[in-house]
Coordinates of C-alpha atoms in Angstrom, one line a residue:
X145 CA 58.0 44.8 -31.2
X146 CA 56.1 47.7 -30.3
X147 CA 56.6 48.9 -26.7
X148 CA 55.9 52.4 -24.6
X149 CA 58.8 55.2 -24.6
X150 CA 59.6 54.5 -20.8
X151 CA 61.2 58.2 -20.4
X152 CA 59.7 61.6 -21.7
X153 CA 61.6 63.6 -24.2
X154 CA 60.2 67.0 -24.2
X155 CA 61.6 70.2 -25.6
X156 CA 62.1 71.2 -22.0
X157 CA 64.0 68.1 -21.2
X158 CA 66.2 67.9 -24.5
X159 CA 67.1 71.8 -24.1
X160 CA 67.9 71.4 -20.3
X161 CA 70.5 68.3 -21.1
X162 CA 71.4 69.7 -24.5
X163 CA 72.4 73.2 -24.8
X164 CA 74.1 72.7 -27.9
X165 CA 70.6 72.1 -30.0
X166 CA 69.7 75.4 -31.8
X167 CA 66.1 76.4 -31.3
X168 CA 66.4 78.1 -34.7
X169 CA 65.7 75.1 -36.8
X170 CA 66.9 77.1 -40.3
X171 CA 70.5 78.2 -41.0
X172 CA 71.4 77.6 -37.2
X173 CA 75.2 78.4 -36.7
X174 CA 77.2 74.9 -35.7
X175 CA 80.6 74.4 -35.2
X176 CA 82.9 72.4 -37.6
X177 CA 83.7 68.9 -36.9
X178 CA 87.2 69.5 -38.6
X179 CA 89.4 69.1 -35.8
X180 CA 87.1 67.1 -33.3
X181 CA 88.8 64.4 -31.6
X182 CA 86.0 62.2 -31.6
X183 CA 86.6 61.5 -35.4
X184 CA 89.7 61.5 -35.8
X185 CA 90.7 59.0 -38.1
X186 CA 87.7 58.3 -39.6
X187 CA 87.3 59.1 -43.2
X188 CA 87.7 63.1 -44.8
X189 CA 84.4 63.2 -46.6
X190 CA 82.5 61.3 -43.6
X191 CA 83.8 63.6 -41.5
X192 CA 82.4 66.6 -43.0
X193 CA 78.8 65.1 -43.7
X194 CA 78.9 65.2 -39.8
X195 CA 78.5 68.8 -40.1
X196 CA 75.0 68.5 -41.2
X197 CA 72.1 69.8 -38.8
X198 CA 70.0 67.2 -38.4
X199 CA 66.1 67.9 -36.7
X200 CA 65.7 67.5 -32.8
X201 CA 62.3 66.1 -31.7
X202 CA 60.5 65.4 -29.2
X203 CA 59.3 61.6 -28.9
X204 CA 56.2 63.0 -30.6
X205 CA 57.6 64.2 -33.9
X206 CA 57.7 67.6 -32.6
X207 CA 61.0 69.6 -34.3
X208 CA 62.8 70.9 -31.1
X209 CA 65.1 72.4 -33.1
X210 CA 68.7 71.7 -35.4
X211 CA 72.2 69.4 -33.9
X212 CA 75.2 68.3 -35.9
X213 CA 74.6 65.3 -37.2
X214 CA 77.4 64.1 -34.8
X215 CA 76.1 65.7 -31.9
X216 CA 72.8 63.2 -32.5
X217 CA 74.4 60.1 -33.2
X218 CA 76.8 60.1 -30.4
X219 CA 75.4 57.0 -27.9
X220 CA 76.3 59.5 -24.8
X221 CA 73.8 61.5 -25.6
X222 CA 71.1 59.0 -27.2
X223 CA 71.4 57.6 -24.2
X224 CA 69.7 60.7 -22.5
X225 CA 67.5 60.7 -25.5
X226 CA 68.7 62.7 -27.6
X227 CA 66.1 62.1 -30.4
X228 CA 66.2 63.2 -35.0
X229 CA 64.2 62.5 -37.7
X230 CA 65.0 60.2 -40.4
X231 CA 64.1 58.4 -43.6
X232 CA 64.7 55.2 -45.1
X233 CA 63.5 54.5 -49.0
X234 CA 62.4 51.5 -50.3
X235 CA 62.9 51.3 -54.2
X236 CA 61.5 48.6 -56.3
X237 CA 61.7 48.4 -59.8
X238 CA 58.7 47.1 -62.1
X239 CA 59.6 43.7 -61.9
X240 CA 59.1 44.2 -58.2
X241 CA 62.6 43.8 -57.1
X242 CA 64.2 46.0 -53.9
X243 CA 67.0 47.6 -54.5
X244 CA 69.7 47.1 -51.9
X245 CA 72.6 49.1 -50.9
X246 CA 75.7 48.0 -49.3
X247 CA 77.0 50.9 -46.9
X248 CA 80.7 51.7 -47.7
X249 CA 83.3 50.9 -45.3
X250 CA 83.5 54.7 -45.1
X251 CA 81.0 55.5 -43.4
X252 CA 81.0 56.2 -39.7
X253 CA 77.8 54.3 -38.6
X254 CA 77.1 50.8 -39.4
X255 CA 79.5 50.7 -42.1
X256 CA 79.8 47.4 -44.4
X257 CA 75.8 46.9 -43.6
X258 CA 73.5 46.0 -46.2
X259 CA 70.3 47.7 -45.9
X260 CA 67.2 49.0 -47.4
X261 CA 67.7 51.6 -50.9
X262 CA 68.5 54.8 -49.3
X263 CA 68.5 55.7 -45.4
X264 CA 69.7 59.5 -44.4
X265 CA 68.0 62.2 -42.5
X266 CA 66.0 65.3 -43.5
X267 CA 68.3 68.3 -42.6
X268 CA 67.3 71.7 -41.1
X269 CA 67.3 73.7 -44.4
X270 CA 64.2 75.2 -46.4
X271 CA 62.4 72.5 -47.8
X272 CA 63.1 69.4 -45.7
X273 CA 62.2 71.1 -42.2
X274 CA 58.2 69.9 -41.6
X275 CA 56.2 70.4 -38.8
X276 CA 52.6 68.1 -39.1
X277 CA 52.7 65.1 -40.8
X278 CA 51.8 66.4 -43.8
X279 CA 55.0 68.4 -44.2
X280 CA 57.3 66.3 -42.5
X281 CA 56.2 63.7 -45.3
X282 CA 56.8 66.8 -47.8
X283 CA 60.3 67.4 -46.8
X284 CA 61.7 63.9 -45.6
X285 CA 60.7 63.0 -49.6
X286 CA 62.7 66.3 -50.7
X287 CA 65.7 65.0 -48.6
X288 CA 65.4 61.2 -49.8
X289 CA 65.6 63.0 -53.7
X290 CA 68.8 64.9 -52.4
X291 CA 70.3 61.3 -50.5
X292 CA 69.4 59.0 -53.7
X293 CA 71.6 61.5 -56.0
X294 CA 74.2 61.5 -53.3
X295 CA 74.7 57.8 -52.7
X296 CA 73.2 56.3 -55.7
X297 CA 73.3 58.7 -58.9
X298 CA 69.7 58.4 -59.2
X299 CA 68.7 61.7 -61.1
X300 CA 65.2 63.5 -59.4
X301 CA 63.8 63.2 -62.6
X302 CA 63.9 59.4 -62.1
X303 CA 62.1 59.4 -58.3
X304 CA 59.7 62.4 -59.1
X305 CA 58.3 63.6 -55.3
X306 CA 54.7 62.6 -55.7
X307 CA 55.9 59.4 -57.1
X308 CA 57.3 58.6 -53.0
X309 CA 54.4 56.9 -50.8
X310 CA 54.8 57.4 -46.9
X311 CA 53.9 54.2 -45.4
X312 CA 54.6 55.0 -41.9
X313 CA 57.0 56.2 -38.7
X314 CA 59.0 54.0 -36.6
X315 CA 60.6 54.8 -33.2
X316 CA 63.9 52.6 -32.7
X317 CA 67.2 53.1 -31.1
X318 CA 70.1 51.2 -32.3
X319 CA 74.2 51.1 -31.0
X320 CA 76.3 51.2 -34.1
X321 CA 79.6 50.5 -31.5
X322 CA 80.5 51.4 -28.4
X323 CA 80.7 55.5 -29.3
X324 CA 77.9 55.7 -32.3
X325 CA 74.4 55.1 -33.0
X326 CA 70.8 55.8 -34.4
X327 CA 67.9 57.4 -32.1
X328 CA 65.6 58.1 -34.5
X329 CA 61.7 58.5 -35.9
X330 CA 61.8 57.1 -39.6
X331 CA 59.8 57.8 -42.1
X332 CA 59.1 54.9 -44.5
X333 CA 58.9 55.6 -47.8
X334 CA 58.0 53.6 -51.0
X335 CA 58.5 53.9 -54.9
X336 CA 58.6 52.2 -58.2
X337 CA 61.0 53.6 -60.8
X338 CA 63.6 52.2 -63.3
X339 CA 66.4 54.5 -62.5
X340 CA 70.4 54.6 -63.5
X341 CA 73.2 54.3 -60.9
X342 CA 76.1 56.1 -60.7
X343 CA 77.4 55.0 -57.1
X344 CA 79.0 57.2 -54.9
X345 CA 81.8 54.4 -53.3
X346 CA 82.5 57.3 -50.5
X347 CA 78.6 55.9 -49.3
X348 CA 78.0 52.6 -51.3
X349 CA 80.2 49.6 -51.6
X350 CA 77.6 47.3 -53.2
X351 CA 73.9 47.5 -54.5
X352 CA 71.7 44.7 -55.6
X353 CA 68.5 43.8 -56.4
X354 CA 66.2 41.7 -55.1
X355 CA 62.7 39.2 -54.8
X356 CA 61.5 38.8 -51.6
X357 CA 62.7 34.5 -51.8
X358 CA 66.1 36.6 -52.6
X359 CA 66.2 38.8 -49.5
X360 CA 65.2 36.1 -47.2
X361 CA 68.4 33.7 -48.7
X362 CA 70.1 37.2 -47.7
X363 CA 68.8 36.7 -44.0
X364 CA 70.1 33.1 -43.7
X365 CA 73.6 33.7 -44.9
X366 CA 75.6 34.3 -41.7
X367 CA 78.5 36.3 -43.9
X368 CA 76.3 39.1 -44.5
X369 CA 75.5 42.2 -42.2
X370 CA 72.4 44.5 -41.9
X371 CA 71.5 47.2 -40.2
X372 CA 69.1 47.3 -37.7
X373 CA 66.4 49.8 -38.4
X374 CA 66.1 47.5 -42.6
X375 CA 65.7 43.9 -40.3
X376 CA 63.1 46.1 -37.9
X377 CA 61.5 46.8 -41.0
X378 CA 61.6 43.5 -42.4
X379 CA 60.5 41.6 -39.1
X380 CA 57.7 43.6 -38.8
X381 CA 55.9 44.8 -41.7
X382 CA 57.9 44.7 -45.0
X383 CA 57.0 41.4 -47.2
X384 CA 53.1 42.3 -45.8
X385 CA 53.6 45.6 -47.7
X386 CA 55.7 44.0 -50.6
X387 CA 53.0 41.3 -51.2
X388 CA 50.5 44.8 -52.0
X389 CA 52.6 46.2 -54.3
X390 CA 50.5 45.9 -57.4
X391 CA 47.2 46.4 -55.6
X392 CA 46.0 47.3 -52.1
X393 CA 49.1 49.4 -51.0
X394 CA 47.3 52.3 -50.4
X395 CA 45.6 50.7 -47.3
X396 CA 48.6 50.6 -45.7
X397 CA 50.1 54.7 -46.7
X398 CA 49.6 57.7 -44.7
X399 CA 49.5 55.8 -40.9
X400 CA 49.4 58.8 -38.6
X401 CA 50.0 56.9 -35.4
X402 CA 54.5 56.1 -34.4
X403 CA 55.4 52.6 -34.3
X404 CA 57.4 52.3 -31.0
X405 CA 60.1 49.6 -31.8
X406 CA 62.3 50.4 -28.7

């Protein structure tokens, strides 16, 4: 799956094609999505999460600087690489189960998806804004403690930050329909913790945990959806990691080198 990013992004490229990307990563100014015709219809709340500033890179994990979280997930301008950083979470209990997540019908982007715990994107705020791997890792884990209170309920005191292992990166690019997508470099992050839920049913239709014989009777059922960075994941490297949970894991934490799964 791994393959070699055909065409450069570099800060000069992305800030030639995208003069909308705000060089000041922190409190950069943005315009409101309220009245944007590109969402209109779509849902109030989901709407306004588009506000959100996510992190402009370049295709080596360099911040570029801060777009609206629909400026980065519109395919017109993934398509000319418009690149952000992201996170997903992988939450097992201590019986070794996954939590899964059903995305709400909601949401903008590969709604009615199941997928991994919690997938969202560090913002460009204090705190989540890293650059070197070290405090990328730092921040995406402050954002995924933000995004599993958001969409789950699940109290930080429950997912403590040290308590988050980064695993590793991924590269992918994914359509969500013909207007919407995913260009992003994830950060994969794994934790064991018995937590609460209190969904949020604006992000989360459905959660569910599961063995790994469970999630594979998941893949085979032709009813169900999932989104396409979780079966990257899962194709790739998941039930190697999941088999390690109790011992060995940490031969597989801190990678420094970006999976390419374009």
């Amino acid at each position: 799956m791994t393959t070699t990013q055909t065409s450069t992004i570099t800060a000069e490229n992305i800030l030639r094609l995208f003069p909308q990307v705000n060089t000041t990563l922190i409190g950069a100014a943005r315009n409101t999505t309220s009245s944007d015709n590109d969402l209109e219809g779509y849902d109030e709340e989901q709407i306004r999460l588009m506000d959100e500033v996510c992190i402009v890179l370049d295709e080596d994990d360099m911040p570029i600087g801060s777009a609206s979280k629909k400026i980065c997930h519109l395919m017109e301008n993934i398509d000319k690489g418009l690149l952000h950083r992201a996170f997903s979470v992988f939450l097992f209990d201590f019986q070794n189960r996954l939590l899964l997540q059903q995305r709400a019908s909601e949401k903008i982007t590969f709604p009615d998806m199941w997928t991994n715990t919690c997938c969202s994107h560090p913002l460009g705020i204090p705190g989540e804004t890293g650059v070197g791997l070290d405090a990328s890792v730092q921040g995406v884990r402050r954002a995924a403690q933000r995004k599993l209170d958001h969409e789950l309920g699940i109290q930080a005191s429950q997912v403590p930050l040290e308590k988050f292992d980064f695993l590793t990166r991924i590269h992918y690019k994914s359509a969500s329909d013909g207007k919407w997508g995913e260009h992003e470099i994830d950060y994969i992050l794994f934790i064991r913790a018995n937590v609460n839920l209190s969904v949020n049913p604006n992000e989360v239709q459905d959660t569910r945990y599961v063995s790994q014989s469970e999630l594979k009777e998941m893949f085979e059922d032709k009813s169900l959806k999932f989104t396409p960075w979780f079966k990257l994941i899962c194709q790739g490297m998941l039930f190697e990691w999941w088999d390690h949970l109790d011992s060995g894991l940490e031969k597989y934490t801190g990678e420094k080198e970006i999976r390419r799964m374009l």
